Coordinates of C-alpha atoms in Angstrom, one line a residue:
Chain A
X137 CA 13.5 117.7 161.5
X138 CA 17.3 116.5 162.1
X139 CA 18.6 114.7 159.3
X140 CA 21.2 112.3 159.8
X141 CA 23.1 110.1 156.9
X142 CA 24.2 106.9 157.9
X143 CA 24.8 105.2 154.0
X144 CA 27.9 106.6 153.7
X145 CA 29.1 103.0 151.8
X146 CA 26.2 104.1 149.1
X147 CA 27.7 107.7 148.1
X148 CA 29.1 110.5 150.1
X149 CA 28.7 114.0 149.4
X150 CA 30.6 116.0 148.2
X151 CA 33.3 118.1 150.2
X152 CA 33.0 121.7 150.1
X153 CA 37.0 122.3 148.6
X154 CA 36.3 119.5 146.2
X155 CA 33.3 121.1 144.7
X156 CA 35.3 124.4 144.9
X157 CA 38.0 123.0 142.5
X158 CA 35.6 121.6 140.5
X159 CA 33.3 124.6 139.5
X160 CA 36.2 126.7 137.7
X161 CA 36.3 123.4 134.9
X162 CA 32.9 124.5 134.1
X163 CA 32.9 127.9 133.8
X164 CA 36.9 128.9 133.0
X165 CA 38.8 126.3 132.0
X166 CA 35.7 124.6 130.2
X167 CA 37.8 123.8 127.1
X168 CA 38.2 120.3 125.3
X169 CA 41.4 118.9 127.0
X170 CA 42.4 117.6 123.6
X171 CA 42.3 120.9 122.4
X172 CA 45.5 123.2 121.8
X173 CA 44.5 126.6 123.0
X174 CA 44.2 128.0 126.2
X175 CA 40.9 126.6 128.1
X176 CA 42.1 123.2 126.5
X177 CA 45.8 123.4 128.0
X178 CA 44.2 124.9 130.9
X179 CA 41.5 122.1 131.3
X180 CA 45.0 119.3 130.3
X181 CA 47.1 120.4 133.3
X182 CA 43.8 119.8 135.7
X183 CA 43.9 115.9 134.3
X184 CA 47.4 115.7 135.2
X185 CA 46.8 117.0 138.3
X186 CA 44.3 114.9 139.5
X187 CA 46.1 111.5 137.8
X188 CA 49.2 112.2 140.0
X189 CA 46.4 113.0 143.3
X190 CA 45.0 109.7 142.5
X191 CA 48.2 107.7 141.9
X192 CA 49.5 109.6 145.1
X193 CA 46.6 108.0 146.7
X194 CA 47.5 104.2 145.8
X195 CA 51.2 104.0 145.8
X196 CA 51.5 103.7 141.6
X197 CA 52.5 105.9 139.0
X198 CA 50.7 108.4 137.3
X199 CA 50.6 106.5 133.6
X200 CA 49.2 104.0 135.6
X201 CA 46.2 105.4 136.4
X202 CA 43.0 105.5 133.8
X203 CA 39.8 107.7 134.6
X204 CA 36.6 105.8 133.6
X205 CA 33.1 107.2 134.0
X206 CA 32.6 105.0 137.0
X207 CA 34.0 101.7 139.1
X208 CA 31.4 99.5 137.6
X209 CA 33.1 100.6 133.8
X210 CA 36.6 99.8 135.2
X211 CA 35.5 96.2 136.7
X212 CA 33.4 95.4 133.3
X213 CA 37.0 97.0 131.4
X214 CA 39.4 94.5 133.3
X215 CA 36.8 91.3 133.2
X216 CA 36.1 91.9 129.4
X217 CA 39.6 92.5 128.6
X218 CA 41.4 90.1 129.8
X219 CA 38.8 87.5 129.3
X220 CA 39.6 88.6 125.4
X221 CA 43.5 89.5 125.8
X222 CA 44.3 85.9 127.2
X223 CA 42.0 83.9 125.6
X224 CA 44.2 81.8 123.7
X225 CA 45.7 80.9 127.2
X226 CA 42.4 80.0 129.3
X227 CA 39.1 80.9 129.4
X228 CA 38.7 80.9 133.3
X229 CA 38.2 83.0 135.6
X230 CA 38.1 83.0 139.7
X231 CA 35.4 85.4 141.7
X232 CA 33.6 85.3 144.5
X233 CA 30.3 85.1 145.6
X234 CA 30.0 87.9 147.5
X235 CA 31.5 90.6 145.0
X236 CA 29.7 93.9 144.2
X237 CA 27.0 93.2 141.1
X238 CA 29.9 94.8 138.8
X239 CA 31.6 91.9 139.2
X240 CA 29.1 88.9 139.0
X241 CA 27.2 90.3 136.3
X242 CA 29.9 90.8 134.1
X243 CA 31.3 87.7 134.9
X244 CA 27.9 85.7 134.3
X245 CA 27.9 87.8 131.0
X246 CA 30.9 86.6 130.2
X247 CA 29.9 83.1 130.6
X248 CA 27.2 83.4 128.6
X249 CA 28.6 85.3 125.4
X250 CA 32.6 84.6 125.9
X251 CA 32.8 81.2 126.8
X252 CA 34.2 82.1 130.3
X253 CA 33.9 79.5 132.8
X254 CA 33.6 81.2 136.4
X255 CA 34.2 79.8 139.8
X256 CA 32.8 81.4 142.5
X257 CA 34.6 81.0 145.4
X258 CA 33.4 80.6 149.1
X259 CA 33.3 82.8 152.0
X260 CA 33.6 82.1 155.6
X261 CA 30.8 83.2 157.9
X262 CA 32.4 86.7 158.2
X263 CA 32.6 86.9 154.5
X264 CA 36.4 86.2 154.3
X265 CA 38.3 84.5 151.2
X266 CA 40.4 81.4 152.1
X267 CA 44.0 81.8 149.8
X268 CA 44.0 78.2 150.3
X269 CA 40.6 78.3 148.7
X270 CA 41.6 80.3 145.8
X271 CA 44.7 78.4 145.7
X272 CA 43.1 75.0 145.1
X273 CA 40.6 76.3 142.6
X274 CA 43.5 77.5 139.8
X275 CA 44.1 76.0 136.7
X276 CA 46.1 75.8 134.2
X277 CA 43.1 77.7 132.1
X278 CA 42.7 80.3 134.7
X279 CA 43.7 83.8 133.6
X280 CA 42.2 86.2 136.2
X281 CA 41.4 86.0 139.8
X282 CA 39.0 89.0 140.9
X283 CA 38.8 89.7 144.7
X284 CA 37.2 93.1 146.3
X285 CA 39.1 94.6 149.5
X286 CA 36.5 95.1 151.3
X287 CA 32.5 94.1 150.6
X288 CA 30.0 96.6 150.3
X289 CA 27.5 95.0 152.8
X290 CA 29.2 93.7 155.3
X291 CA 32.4 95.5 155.4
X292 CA 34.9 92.8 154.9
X293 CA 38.7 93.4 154.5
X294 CA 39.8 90.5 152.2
X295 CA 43.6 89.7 152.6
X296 CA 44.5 90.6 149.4
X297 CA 48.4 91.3 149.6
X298 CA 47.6 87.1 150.8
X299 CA 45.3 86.0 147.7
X300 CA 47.3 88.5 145.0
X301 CA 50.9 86.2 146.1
X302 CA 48.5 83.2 145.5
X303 CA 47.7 84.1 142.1
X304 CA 51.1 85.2 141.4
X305 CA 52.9 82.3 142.1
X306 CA 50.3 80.7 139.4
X307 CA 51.5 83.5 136.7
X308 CA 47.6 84.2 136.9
X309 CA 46.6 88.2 136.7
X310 CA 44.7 89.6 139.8
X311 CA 42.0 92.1 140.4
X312 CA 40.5 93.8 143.1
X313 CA 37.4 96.1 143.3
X314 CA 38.7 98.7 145.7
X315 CA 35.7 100.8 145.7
X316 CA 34.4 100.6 149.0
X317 CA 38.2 100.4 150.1
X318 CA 39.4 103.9 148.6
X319 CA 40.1 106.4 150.8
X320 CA 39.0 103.5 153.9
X321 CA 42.0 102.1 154.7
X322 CA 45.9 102.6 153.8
X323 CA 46.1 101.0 149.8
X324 CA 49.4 100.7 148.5
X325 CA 49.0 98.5 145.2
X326 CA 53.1 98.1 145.0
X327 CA 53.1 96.0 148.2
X328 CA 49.4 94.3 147.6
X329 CA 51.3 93.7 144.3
X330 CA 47.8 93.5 142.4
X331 CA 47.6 94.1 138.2
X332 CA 44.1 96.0 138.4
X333 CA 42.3 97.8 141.1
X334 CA 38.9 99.6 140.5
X335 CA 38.5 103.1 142.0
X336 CA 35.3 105.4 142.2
X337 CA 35.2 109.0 143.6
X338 CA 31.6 109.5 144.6
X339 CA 32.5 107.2 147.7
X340 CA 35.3 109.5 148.5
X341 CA 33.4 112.3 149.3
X342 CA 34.0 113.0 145.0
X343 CA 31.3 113.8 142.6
X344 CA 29.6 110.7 140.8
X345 CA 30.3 109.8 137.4
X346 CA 34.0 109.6 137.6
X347 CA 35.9 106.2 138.6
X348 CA 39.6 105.3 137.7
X349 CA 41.2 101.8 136.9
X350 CA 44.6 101.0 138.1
X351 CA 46.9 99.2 135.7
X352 CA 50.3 97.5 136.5
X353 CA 52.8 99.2 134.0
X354 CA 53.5 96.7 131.5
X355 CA 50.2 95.1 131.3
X356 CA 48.3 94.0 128.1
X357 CA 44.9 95.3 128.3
X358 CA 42.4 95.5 125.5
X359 CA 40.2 98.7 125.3
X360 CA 36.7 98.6 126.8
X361 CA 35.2 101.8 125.3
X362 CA 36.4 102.9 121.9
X363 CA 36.8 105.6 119.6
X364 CA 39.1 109.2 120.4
X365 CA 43.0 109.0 121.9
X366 CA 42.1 109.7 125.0
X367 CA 43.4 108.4 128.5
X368 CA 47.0 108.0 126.7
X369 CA 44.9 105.9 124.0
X370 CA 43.4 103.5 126.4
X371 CA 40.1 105.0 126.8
X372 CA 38.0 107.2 124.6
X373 CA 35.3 109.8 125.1
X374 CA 35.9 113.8 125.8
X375 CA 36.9 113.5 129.4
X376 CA 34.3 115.1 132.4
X377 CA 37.2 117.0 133.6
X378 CA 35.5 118.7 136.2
X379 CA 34.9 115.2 137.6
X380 CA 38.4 113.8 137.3
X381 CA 39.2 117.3 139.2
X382 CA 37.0 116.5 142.3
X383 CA 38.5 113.1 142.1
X384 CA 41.9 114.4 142.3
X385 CA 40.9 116.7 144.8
X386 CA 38.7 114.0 146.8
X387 CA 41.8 111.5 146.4
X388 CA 44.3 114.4 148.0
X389 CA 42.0 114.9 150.9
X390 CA 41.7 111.2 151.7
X391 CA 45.1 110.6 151.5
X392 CA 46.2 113.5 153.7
X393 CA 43.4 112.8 156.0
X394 CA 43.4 109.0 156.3
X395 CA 44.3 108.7 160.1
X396 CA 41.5 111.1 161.2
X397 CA 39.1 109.5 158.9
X398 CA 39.8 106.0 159.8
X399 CA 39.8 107.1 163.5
X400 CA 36.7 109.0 163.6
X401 CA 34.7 106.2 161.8
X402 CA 35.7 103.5 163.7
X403 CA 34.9 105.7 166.9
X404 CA 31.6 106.2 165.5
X405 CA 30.7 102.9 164.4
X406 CA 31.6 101.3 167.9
X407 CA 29.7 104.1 170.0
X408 CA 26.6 102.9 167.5
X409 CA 27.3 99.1 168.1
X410 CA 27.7 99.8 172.1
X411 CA 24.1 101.7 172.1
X412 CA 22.4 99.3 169.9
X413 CA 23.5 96.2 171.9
X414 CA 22.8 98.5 175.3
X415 CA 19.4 99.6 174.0
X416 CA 17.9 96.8 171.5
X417 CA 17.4 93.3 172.6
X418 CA 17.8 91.2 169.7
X419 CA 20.0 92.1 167.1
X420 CA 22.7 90.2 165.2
X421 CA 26.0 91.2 164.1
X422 CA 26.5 90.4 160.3
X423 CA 30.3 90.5 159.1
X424 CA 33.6 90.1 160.9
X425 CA 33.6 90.5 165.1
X426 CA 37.0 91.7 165.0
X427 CA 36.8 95.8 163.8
X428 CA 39.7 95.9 162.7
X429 CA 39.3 93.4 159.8
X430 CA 36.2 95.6 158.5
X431 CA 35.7 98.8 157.0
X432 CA 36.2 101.6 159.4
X433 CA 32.6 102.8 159.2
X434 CA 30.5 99.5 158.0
X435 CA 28.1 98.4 160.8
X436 CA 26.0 95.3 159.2
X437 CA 22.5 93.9 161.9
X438 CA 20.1 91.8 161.8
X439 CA 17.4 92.5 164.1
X440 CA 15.1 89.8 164.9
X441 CA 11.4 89.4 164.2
X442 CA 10.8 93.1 161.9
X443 CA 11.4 93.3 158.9
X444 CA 14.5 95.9 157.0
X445 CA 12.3 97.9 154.3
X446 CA 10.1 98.3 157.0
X447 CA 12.9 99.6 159.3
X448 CA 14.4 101.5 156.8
X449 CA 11.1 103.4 155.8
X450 CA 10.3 104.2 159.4
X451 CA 13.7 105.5 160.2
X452 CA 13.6 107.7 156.9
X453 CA 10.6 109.0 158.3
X454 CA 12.5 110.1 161.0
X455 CA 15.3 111.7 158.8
X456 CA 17.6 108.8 159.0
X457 CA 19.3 107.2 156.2
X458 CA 20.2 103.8 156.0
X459 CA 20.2 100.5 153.5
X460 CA 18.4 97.3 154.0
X461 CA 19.4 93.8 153.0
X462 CA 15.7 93.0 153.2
X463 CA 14.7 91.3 149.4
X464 CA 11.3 93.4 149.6
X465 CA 13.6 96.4 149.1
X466 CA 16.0 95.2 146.6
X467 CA 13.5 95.8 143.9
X468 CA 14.3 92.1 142.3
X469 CA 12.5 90.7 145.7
X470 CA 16.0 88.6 145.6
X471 CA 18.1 88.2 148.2
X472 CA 20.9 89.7 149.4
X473 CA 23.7 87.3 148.2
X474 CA 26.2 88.4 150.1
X475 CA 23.8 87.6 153.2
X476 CA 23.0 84.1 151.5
X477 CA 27.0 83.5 151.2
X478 CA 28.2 84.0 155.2
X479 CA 24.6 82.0 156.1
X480 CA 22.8 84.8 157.6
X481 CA 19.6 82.3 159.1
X482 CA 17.4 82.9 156.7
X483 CA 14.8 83.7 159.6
X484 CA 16.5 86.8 160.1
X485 CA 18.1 87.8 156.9
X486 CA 15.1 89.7 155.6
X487 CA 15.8 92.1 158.8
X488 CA 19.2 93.4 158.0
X489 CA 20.1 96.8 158.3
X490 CA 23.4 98.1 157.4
X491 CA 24.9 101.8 158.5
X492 CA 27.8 103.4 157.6
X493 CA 29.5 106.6 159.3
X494 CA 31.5 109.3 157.8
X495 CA 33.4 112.3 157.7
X496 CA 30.1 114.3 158.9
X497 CA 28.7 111.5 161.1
X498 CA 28.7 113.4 165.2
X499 CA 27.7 111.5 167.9
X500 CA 24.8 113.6 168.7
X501 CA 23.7 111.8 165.5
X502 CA 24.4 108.7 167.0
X503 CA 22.2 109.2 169.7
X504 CA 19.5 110.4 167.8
X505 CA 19.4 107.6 165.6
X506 CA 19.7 104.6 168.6
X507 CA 16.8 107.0 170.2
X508 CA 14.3 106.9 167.1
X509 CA 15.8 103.2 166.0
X510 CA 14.8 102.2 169.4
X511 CA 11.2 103.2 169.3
X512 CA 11.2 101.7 165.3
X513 CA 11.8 98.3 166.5
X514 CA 9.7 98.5 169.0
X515 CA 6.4 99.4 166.8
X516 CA 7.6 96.8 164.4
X517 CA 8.1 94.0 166.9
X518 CA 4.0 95.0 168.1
X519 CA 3.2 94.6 165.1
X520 CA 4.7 91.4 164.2
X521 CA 3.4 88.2 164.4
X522 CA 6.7 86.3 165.5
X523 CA 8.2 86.5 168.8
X524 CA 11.2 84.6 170.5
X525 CA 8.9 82.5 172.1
X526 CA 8.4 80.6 168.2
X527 CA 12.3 79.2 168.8
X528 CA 14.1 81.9 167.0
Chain B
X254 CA 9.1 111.0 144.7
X255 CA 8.7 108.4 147.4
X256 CA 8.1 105.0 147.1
X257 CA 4.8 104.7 148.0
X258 CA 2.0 107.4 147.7
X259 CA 0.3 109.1 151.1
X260 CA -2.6 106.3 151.4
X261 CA -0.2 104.0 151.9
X262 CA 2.5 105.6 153.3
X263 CA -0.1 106.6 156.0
X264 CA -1.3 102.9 156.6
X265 CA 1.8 101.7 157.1
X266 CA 2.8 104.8 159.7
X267 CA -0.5 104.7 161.5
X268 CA -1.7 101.2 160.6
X269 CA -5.8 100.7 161.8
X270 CA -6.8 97.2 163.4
X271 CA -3.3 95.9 164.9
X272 CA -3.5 93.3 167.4
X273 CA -5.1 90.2 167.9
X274 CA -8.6 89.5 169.0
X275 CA -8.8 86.8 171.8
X276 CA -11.0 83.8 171.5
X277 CA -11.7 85.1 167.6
X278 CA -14.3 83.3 165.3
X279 CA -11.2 82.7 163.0
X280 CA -7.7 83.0 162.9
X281 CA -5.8 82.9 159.6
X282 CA -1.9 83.1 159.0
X283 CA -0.1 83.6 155.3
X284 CA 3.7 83.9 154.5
X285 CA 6.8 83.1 156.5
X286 CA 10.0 85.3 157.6
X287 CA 12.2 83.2 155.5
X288 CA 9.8 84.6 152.6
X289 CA 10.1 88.1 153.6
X290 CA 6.7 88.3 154.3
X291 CA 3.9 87.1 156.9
X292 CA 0.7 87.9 158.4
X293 CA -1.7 87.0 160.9
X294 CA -5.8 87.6 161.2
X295 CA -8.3 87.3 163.5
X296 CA -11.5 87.5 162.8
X297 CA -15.2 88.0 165.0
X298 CA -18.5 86.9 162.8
X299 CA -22.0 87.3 164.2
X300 CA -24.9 85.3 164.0
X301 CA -25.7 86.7 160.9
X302 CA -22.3 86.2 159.2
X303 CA -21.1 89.8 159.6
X304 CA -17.2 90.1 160.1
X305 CA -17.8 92.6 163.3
X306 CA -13.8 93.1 164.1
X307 CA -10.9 91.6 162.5
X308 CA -7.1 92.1 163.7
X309 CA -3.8 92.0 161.9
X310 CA 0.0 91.2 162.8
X311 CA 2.0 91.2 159.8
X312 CA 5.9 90.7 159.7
X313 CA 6.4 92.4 156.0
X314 CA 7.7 95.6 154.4
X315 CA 6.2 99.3 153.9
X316 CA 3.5 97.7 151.2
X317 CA 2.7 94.4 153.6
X318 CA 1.8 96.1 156.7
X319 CA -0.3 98.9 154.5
X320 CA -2.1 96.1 153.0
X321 CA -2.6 94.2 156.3
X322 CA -4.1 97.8 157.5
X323 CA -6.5 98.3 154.1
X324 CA -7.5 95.1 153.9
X325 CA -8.8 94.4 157.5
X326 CA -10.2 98.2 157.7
X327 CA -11.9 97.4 154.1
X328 CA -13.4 93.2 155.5
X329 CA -15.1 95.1 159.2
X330 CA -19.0 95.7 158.2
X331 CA -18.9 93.1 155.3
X332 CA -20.6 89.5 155.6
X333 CA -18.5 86.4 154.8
X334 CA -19.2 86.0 151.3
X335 CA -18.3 89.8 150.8
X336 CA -15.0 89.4 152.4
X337 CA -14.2 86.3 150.6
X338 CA -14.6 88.4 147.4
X339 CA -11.7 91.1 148.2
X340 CA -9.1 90.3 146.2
X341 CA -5.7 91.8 145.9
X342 CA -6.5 94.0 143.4
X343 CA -9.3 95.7 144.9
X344 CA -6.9 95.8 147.5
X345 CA -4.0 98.0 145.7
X346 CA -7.1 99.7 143.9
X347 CA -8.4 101.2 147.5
X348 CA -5.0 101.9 148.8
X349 CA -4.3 104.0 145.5
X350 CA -1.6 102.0 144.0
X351 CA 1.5 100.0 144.8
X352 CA 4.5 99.9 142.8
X353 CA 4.4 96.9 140.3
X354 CA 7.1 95.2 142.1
X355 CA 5.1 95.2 145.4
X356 CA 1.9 93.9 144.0
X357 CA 2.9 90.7 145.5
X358 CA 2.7 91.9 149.1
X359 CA -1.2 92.8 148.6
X360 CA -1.3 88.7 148.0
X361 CA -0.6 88.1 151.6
X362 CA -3.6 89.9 152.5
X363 CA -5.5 88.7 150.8
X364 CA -5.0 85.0 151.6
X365 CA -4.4 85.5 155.4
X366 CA -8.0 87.0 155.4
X367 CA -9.3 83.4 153.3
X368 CA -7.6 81.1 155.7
X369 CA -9.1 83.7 158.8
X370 CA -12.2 82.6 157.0
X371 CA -11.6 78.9 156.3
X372 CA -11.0 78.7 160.0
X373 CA -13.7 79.9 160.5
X374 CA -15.8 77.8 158.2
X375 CA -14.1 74.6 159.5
X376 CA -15.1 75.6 163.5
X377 CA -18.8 76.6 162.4
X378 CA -19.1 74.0 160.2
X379 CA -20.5 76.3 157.3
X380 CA -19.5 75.9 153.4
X381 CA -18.9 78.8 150.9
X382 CA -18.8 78.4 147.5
X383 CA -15.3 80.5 147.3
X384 CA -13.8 78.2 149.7
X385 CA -14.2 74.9 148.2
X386 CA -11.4 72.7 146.8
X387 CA -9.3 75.7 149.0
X388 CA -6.3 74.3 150.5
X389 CA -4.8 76.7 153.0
X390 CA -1.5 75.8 153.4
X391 CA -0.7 74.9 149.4
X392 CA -0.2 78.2 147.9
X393 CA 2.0 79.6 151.4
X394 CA 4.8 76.8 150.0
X395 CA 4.6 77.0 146.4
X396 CA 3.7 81.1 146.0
X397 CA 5.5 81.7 142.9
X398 CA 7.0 85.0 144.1
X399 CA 8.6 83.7 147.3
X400 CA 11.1 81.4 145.5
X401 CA 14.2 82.1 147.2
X402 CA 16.0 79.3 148.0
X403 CA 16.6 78.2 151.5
X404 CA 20.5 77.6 151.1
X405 CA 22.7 78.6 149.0

C-alpha cells in the first residue's frame, strides 16, 4: 500500500546526511564532552559545531544559543525564569490563547504555584495577534510577553518583529515559540529583535529529543534544570551530543535550503487546497486566506457533516497520515482551543482535519490522498445523520 | 498497537445495519455535532414485540460508529424488553473493548436505541418498566461528558 505523510507540523523524519553525521557520536566520538581526552574533545568540537549551525540558522551568536532536551523545556526555562528573575518587578505575564500547550500549561502553572497573573490575549478569526491588543493589555507589573510565530494548527504567522517593538517600547522582555516556524520561514532574531525564541529539531527534519533556546546576550535568566557546568553553565545534564549534531546538521540544511523548501511546500499545499475545493463539496478553510501569512506547508479544513477521528482513521487506513482537531481524538475529549479561539462554528469544529507537506511530499501523493480523501468523506457523509438540508 | 482492536476496527470499516428504515416503528436520535458525537435509529417491531430490523446513522468517531454497528447488529432478533436491557457495557464487552477514554461513545448507543424505543412506546401506546420516569431529551443536554462550552 502507498504510504503518504502529510503531519509534517507533528515531526519530520529524519534526513539521510543528518542521520549520517549523527551515527559517528555514538560509536567514535562517544566520549563525555566534558571530558579531556580524545572522544571527549572529539565529541566538544561536534557541540561547537552544531551551536554555530544553529546560531547560523537565526541570525544570533553562537554564546547565544542553549541546547535543551526539547522546545517544550526551553518554553517552561524562559516562562519559569523570568517569572522568578523579575519578580520583584511584576508578576504578569502576557500569552495568548492559542499558544502551543508548552506555553499555556506552564503559564497556568505558574499561576497556580508563582503567583503569576496571565492575560490571554485574543485572536482574530485567522488566529492573528492585534499589537494594539497586546499594547493595551501591558502594565506596569508585566514582565514577559510570550507570542509563537507561527501556530501549530492553523498555521498562523504572527507579526512578531510588530508585537516584540510593542513590548519593547514598554521595557517588557518578549518571547516567541519558534518551533513550528524553524526552518519554515526566513528567522532573523536581530531584526525581530526578540529576548527568547524556542527551537526544536525533530520538526526540522532533526532527531527528537534535542531543542535549543535562544537568548539575547546580556540577558538575566535563571537556570531551569540544575546540577553539572554544562551549556556554558546555563544548563546541566551530559549533553545527547549525537542529537545536538543532527540539529546542527538539520539547522545547516534548512538554512541553505530555505528557498526550495518554502517553495515546494507552498506548491504543494495549494495543489492540495485547489483539488480538495475541485473535488469535495463542503469544506471550510480554518486559518488565514492569504498563503503567504501561514506556514508554507499548514493546510487547516473543516469538512462539514463527518466527523475528524473518524476521517483521520479511514485515511490511515489507506496509508495516509494526518491530525485531527476533532475532541474524540484529543484523548482529553477537549476541544481544540486554538479552533475555540478564531470561532470555528462549533457545528463543524469536531470535523477538522489539518495536513502538512514537506520536504518528501510529491504530487503523486497529492493525488492519491484527494482520491482516497474523496471516497472517505463520502462513506462518512452516508453514514451521517446530518445533511445541509438541517441549516448548516 | 492501534487504537482500537480488529472487532472494532472492523465495525467501524465495514459497519452492519447503515441507513434508515422508512415508515419505522421507532425512530430515536442521541448526541449533537457540537458534542462531537450523534446518532440516529430506526427501529421495525412485530406484533409480538420483536425488534425485526433496526438502522443506524451516527455522526461520531472510530468508537461511535463501531458502537452504532454492535449495538444495532446485537438489538435485531431481541424483543423490546431485551433491547431495553443492552447497556453500554455489554456493549464495549461484545465489541472486545474500547479504550477507557472512549467508553463514553458506547453511551450514545445505547440511549439512541432507548429513545428508538420510547418512540416507539409513545406511538403504540405500550409501557415498559425500563422506560418509566425516562425523559428522552434530559440526559442529551446535560451528559456529563459532552461539557464543552459553546463559546469561548
Amino acid at each position: 500500500m502507498r504510504e503518504v505523510y502529510l503531519d509534517y507540523s507533528a515531526t519530520t523524519p529524519v534526513k539521510q546526511e543528518v542521520v549520517s553525521e549523527m551515527i559517528p557520536y555514538y560509536t567514535e566520538a562517544f566520549g563525555n564532552p566534558s571530558s579531556l581526552y580524545g572522544p571527549g574533545l572529539k565529541a566538544k568540537e561536534g557541540l561547537t559545531q552544531a551551536r554555530q549551525q544553529v546560531a547560523d540558522l537565526i541570525g544570533a551568536k553562537e554564546n547565544e544559543i542553549f541546547f535543551t532536551s526539547c522546545g517544550t523545556e526551553a518554553d517552561n526555562w524562559v516562562l519559569e525564569g523570568v517569572a522568578d528573575q523579575l519578580r520583584d518587578k511584576g508578576n504578569h505575564i502576557i500569552t495568548t490563547k492559542i499558544e502551543h500547550h508548552a506555553i499555556i500549561h506552564t503559564c497556568m502553572y505558574l499561576q497556580k504555584y508563582h503567583g503569576i497573573e496571565v492575560t490571554y490575549l485574543d485572536v482574530d478569526e485567522e488566529g492573528f495577534v492585534s499589537p494594539e491588543d497586546l499594547e493595551a493589555a501591558i502594565t506596569d507589573k508585566t514582565i514577559l510577553v510570550s507570542i509563537m510565530m507561527i501556530n501549530n494548527e492553523i498555521g498562523t504567522l504572527e507579526p512578531i518583529k510588530e508585537l516584540a517593538a510593542v513590548a519593547k517600547k514598554h521595557g517588557v522582555l518578549f518571547h516567541t515559540d519558534a518551533v513550528q516556524a524553524l526552518g519554515n520561514v526566513p528567522i532573523d532574531v536581530k531584526d525581530l529583535d526578540v529576548d527568547f525564541l524556542s527551537m526544536s529539531a525533530h520538526k526540522i527534519y532533526g532527531p527528537k529529543g534535542i531543542g535549543a533556546l535562544y537568548k539575547r546576550k546580556g540577558i538575566m535568566l535563571p537556570n531551569f534544570v540544575h546540577g553539572g557546568a554544562q551549556e556554558n553553565r546555563k544548563r546541566a545534564g551530559t549533553e545527547n551530543t549525537a542529537g545536538i549534531v543532527g540539529f546542527g546538521k538539520a539547522a545547516e540544511l534548512a538554512r541553505t535550503g530555505l528557498a526550495e523548501h518554502m517553495a515546494h511546500s507552498r506548491q504543494m499545499r495549494q495543489y492540495l487546497w485547489d483539488q480538495i475545493q475541485d473535488k469535495i463539496e463542503d469544506v471550510r478553510l480554518n486559518g488565514p486566506a492569504d498563503f503567504d501569512r501561514r506556514h508554507p506547508g499548514n493546510l487547516n479544513v473543516s469538512f462539514r457533516y463527518i466527523e475528524g477521528e473518524s476521517i483521520m482513521l479511514m485515511l490511515d487506513g489507506g496509508g495516509i497520515c494526518v491530525s485531527t482537531g476533532s475532541a474524540c481524538s484529543s484523548g482529553s475529549l477537549d476541544i481544540s482551543h486554538v479552533l475555540a479561539a478564531i470561532n470555528v462554528p462549533m457545528t463543524i469544529i469536531n470535523g477538522t482535519v489539518r495536513f502538512t507537506v514537506g520536504d518528501f511530499t510529491t504530487k503523486e501523493d497529492i493525488d492519491y490522498t484527494v482520491e482516497v480523501l474523496q471516497k472517505v468523506v463520502d462513506t462518512l457523509r452516508k453514514l451521517s445523520p446530518i445533511t445541509g438540508k438541517e441549516g448548516w | 498497537m492501534a487504537l482500537y482492536n480488529d472487532t472494532v476496527m472492523d465495525h467501524f470499516m465495514n459497519p452492519h445495519n447503515v441507513g434508515e428504515i422508512e415508515n419505522p416503528s421507532g425512530k430515536g436520535i442521541y448526541g449533537s455535532p457540537v458534542c462531537g458525537d450523534m446518532m440516529q435509529v430506526t427501529i421495525d417491531v412485530d406484533e409480538n414485540d420483536v425488534i425485526t430490523d433496526a438502522k443506524f446513522k451516527t455522526f461520531g468517531c472510530g468508537s461511535a460508529i463501531a458502537s452504532s454497528s454492535m449495538a444495532t447488529d446485537m438489538i435485531i432478533g431481541m424483543t423490546v424488553e431485551e433491547a431495553l436491557d443492552v447497556s453500554n457495557k455489554k456493549i464495549v464487552e461484545e465489541l472486545g473493548g474500547l479504550p477507557a477514554v472512549k467508553i463514553h461513545c458506547s453511551v450514545l448507543a445505547e440511549h439512541a436505541i432507548k429513545n428508538a424505543i420510547y418512540d416507539y412506546a409513545q406511538k403504540s401506546g405500550k409501557t415498559y418498566a425500563a422506560l418509566e420516569g425516562y425523559n428522552p431529551t434530559e440526559d442529551s443536554e446535560e451528559d456529563d461528558h459532552h461539557d464543552i462550552p459553546a463559546e469561548e
